[in-house]
Amino acid sequence: MTTGVIPGGHNPEPRPTGERMPQQRHQPGQAGPHVETRTGSSVITARAASTFEPVGRSVATARSFVRDTLQGWGFADVVDDAVVLTSELVTNAVVHAGTHADVLCLRTDDGVRIEVADRYPEREVPLQGSAVNMGSPDREGGRGLQLCAALASRWGVEYTSTHKNVWFQLDLPERPVGTRAAGPSLPADLLPLADGRVRVAVVQIDRKGSISAWNEDAEEVFGHAAADVTGKPLSDLAAWPHTPGTGTGIAEALQLSRWEGSYGIRGADGRVTPVYASHLRVRDTGGEPSTVCLLVRDHERAVLQTPLRVPASDAGGASDGQNSDPFEVFIGSPAPDDLDGLLQRTVERARDMLDGDSAFLLLATDDETELEVRASTGLPSARQRFARVPVEAGPGRYGSARMPAVHDDLAAVPGAVPLLAGTGMRSVVTVPLKVEGRLTGSLGVAAEAPGRYSNEEALRLQFAADRIALAVESARLGELERLRRGSLSFLVEASDLLAGTLDRDQTLALMAQMTVPTLATWCAVYTIADQASDPYLSYVLHEDEELIDGIKSLLAKVPPPDPVPTPGARVWTAPGEHAHQAALRSSMRSLGLTGGPTRQVSAGIGPTLATASAVGGETVVLPLVARNRVIGMLTLGKPTDEHFRQEILELAEDLSRRAALALDNARLYSERTAISQALQRSLLPPGTPHIEGMEVEVIYRAAGEGNEVGGDFYDVFPIADNAYGFAIGDVCGTGPNAAAVTGLARHALRLLAREGLSGPAVLERLNSAILDEGARSRFLTLLYGEMRPQEDGSAEMKVVCAGHPLPLRLRQDGTVEAAAEPQPLLGVIEDLELYEQTVTLDPGDVLLCVTDGVTERREGTRMLGDDGLADVLTTCTGLTAGAVAARIMRAVERFASDAPSDDMAILAMRVPGLQKD
């Protein structure tokens, strides 16, 4: 992959000078204004280019390139859309077209333009106005242009004789320009109070979230020396607030182009200092992004905090408030960017406005048949969050949702407001949120005393609800759109990861790691081997690793969920109930209430209680269905009663379908691999026999991933008393077909040799057997011999070398010589006339036999060869047979950097030296 970044400048054309500009073609079914060429008036402020090879992993690399580039430019608003579109277009280029993909990112003042070019222009040029069916949006491929039409501001296709170039433009959301905030001159006694010297800590964070700079004021305020914190993640020091309505964490805040807010920094003394922070994301001249954080003590926040926007009436000094913005009067400040923040501020303001004890806000689902709890204050929000309440009128239903309603005493009307059941609230006023007459939500305020509210309070609350309804609905729709696009990006990444492995255990781990903590706090994966087997708990993961063993132990005691093939998530209450009972029994035993021995309650929470807390919330089960069979279940859980959002469940369902297919593919691959390995192992010799008076060592390497047997083979076996046969051969080719011939050769050699035939007779009959295979026959080189240790300490070798690399003899004085003469190979001609040669090995001598995978080891144009092998063997004087074989293999491996492309076998036989008295 080649990349380049060129900051600044005016719209330089990416094509070489003199190249003919391609003719612009409109995409079928698109109106003309939506398909444009790049105009010469746009100003390019930065560009980044990269080329990706036509391999599958390039798609993920291209996504990372675009994501890093746009985040470095501060274009976080359009990153998800750009990544999704780039992924589809690069997939078309490197997978479907099979060519390199050239990706060019161009930054302008108002957006970003991305071009993806492939080198396969032989495609039908779509004519303007011709109707083309884009196909189903649910299909797995061919959606690049359809997504461009749906997500991009502008897009188009350009053709040349050598390239096809697809481009799309993403415009940034409109932002206010001009003065951001200003305040009047104030007397000194009205200015914010600060210490004698205000210290502003400046901390710079790199793209990984680690501290790269720490100034002197930061050392003074927090007590940490720069050398002690540099390189550490900021999250190790930051005490981030986890309050209802906060949807942004420290990692997300550091990725935003700008951010302001409060959190804490843990000092060197262990105490947390509340700070007010202003984050600005920048990039250096090399394009590397980082975040600059300005921090002051929280009571000095006026130094950094952007003043709140003041209504025009206040700025003008008017006292009647008639010109105030009703929305700002109710909310009190500009609406936050995120929906959760807006809703949380709304319920808090509504509670304060009516002097209530609690408040809540529900949003309608798309079909307006249910209301979903989204924010509350003064209530156990974790227990009710995302719970759904029907809208239809009736006993126990939320019948007052479409009209303002006042309940003087909920004790007299049980179930009128299900959200408040068991909370102690007695009176409540609720009003609808409507946009253009359509119900979008409900806002309520409740009090512990009965009869607190009247129609007057209902009218006040309705007036406020009318002011915020449009903003809430707009933020809700924006959140849904971001969730949809983020979900699409998530599924693209998940599919890429799942497709990258065929290992079952790794697939299970990926399934869990993609769901925790993105979709759930903990998850468990059950697998089903076959239809007659029960579900088996295969993998458990929790965001806190210390709780994994406890959850695994708990789930092992709970009957697994039923393997129902019905799609969709269903609630599973068994883990929570079992955990609750276990925690109750543990607590009663510790208090001596069970009649057994009393145990002292530990200072910290026990493992049982910790596990109960971890799985005590809502748990859902999704089936893993592949090829019309349930192969497992994906279980997702939360630690509290907070319900899963419907959007999260739909995303989990999409993920479960992809994960099920990946898991089933891994299962099939594992089964076939196990069968292949079992068959291959049956072709290998059972072991090397112990030969009195001889050292024998074998090293065997089959080429190709997953292969244990190839075209090379070896064998050492007893023939008769004090007589042993040995063979090393090479079948033409590699892989399973060659391995089949090795099995024939090895078994035939053993059978024929034990019949008492001589070496030449054994090879001649083997030659006939190979030729009898017909079209399946392959020629074979073979070195066969018989060894007989002698009483004087030497060994007699009778060898026949049929077209095989000659065996080498290493004498004690370091000389190396060939120990046989070459003869015709097997499997080519019918009538062979072979003869055997006798070699006597003296004590300390070594006979080395190898296959051509050793001598033909290559590095570029160089080859190890027979001379190179002899040179290595010369250095092996005095070594044992095992050491000789190991040194030869090391020399072969180090000769070239690439993995071996041919099978290799090394057989070393040595006569031990005579022992001296």
CSV table of N, CA, C and O in Angstrom, one decimal, residues 701-705 734 853-854 856-858 889 892-894 896-904:
chain,number,residue,atom,x,y,z
A,701,ARG,N,9.1,-32.3,6.8
A,701,ARG,CA,8.2,-31.1,6.7
A,701,ARG,C,7.4,-31.2,5.4
A,701,ARG,O,8.0,-31.2,4.3
A,702,ALA,N,6.1,-31.1,5.6
A,702,ALA,CA,5.2,-31.1,4.4
A,702,ALA,C,4.9,-29.7,4.0
A,702,ALA,O,4.6,-28.9,4.9
A,703,ALA,N,5.0,-29.4,2.7
A,703,ALA,CA,4.7,-28.0,2.3
A,703,ALA,C,3.1,-27.8,2.3
A,703,ALA,O,2.4,-28.7,2.1
A,704,GLY,N,2.7,-26.5,2.6
A,704,GLY,CA,1.3,-26.2,2.5
A,704,GLY,C,0.7,-26.2,3.9
A,704,GLY,O,1.0,-27.0,4.8
A,705,GLU,N,-0.2,-25.2,4.2
A,705,GLU,CA,-0.8,-25.1,5.5
A,705,GLU,C,-1.8,-26.2,5.7
A,705,GLU,O,-2.6,-26.6,4.9
A,734,THR,N,2.8,-32.3,-5.0
A,734,THR,CA,2.6,-32.2,-3.6
A,734,THR,C,1.1,-32.3,-3.3
A,734,THR,O,0.3,-32.4,-4.3
A,853,GLY,N,13.6,-31.3,-2.0
A,853,GLY,CA,13.2,-30.1,-1.3
A,853,GLY,C,14.3,-29.4,-0.5
A,853,GLY,O,14.3,-28.2,-0.3
A,854,VAL,N,15.3,-30.2,-0.1
A,854,VAL,CA,16.4,-29.7,0.6
A,854,VAL,C,17.4,-29.1,-0.4
A,854,VAL,O,17.9,-27.9,-0.2
A,856,GLU,N,17.1,-28.2,-3.5
A,856,GLU,CA,16.5,-27.2,-4.4
A,856,GLU,C,16.0,-26.0,-3.7
A,856,GLU,O,15.2,-25.2,-4.2
A,857,ARG,N,16.3,-25.8,-2.4
A,857,ARG,CA,15.9,-24.6,-1.7
A,857,ARG,C,16.5,-23.3,-2.3
A,857,ARG,O,17.7,-23.3,-2.6
A,858,ARG,N,15.6,-22.3,-2.6
A,858,ARG,CA,16.1,-21.2,-3.4
A,858,ARG,C,15.9,-19.9,-2.7
A,858,ARG,O,14.9,-19.7,-1.9
A,889,MET,N,18.7,-28.9,8.7
A,889,MET,CA,17.4,-28.2,8.6
A,889,MET,C,17.5,-26.7,8.9
A,889,MET,O,16.9,-25.9,8.2
A,892,VAL,N,19.0,-25.1,5.9
A,892,VAL,CA,18.0,-25.0,4.8
A,892,VAL,C,17.0,-23.8,5.0
A,892,VAL,O,16.7,-23.0,4.2
A,893,GLU,N,16.5,-23.7,6.3
A,893,GLU,CA,15.6,-22.7,6.6
A,893,GLU,C,16.2,-21.3,6.5
A,893,GLU,O,15.5,-20.3,6.1
A,894,ARG,N,17.5,-21.2,6.9
A,894,ARG,CA,18.1,-19.8,6.9
A,894,ARG,C,18.6,-19.5,5.5
A,894,ARG,O,18.9,-18.3,5.2
A,896,ALA,N,16.9,-19.2,2.8
A,896,ALA,CA,15.9,-18.3,2.1
A,896,ALA,C,14.9,-17.8,3.2
A,896,ALA,O,14.7,-18.4,4.2
A,897,SER,N,14.4,-16.6,2.9
A,897,SER,CA,13.5,-15.9,3.9
A,897,SER,C,12.1,-16.4,3.7
A,897,SER,O,11.3,-16.4,4.6
A,898,ASP,N,11.7,-16.9,2.5
A,898,ASP,CA,10.3,-17.3,2.2
A,898,ASP,C,10.1,-18.7,2.8
A,898,ASP,O,11.0,-19.5,3.0
A,899,ALA,N,8.8,-19.0,3.0
A,899,ALA,CA,8.5,-20.4,3.5
A,899,ALA,C,8.8,-21.4,2.4
A,899,ALA,O,8.6,-21.1,1.2
A,900,PRO,N,9.1,-22.6,2.8
A,900,PRO,CA,9.4,-23.6,1.8
A,900,PRO,C,8.2,-23.9,1.0
A,900,PRO,O,7.1,-24.0,1.4
A,901,SER,N,8.5,-24.1,-0.3
A,901,SER,CA,7.4,-24.4,-1.3
A,901,SER,C,7.4,-25.9,-1.7
A,901,SER,O,6.5,-26.3,-2.4
A,902,ASP,N,8.3,-26.7,-1.2
A,902,ASP,CA,8.3,-28.1,-1.5
A,902,ASP,C,8.5,-28.9,-0.2
A,902,ASP,O,9.0,-28.4,0.8
A,903,ASP,N,8.0,-30.1,-0.3
A,903,ASP,CA,8.2,-31.0,0.9
A,903,ASP,C,9.7,-31.3,1.1
A,903,ASP,O,10.5,-31.3,0.2
A,904,MET,N,10.0,-31.6,2.4
A,904,MET,CA,11.4,-31.9,2.7
A,904,MET,C,11.4,-33.0,3.7
A,904,MET,O,10.6,-33.1,4.6
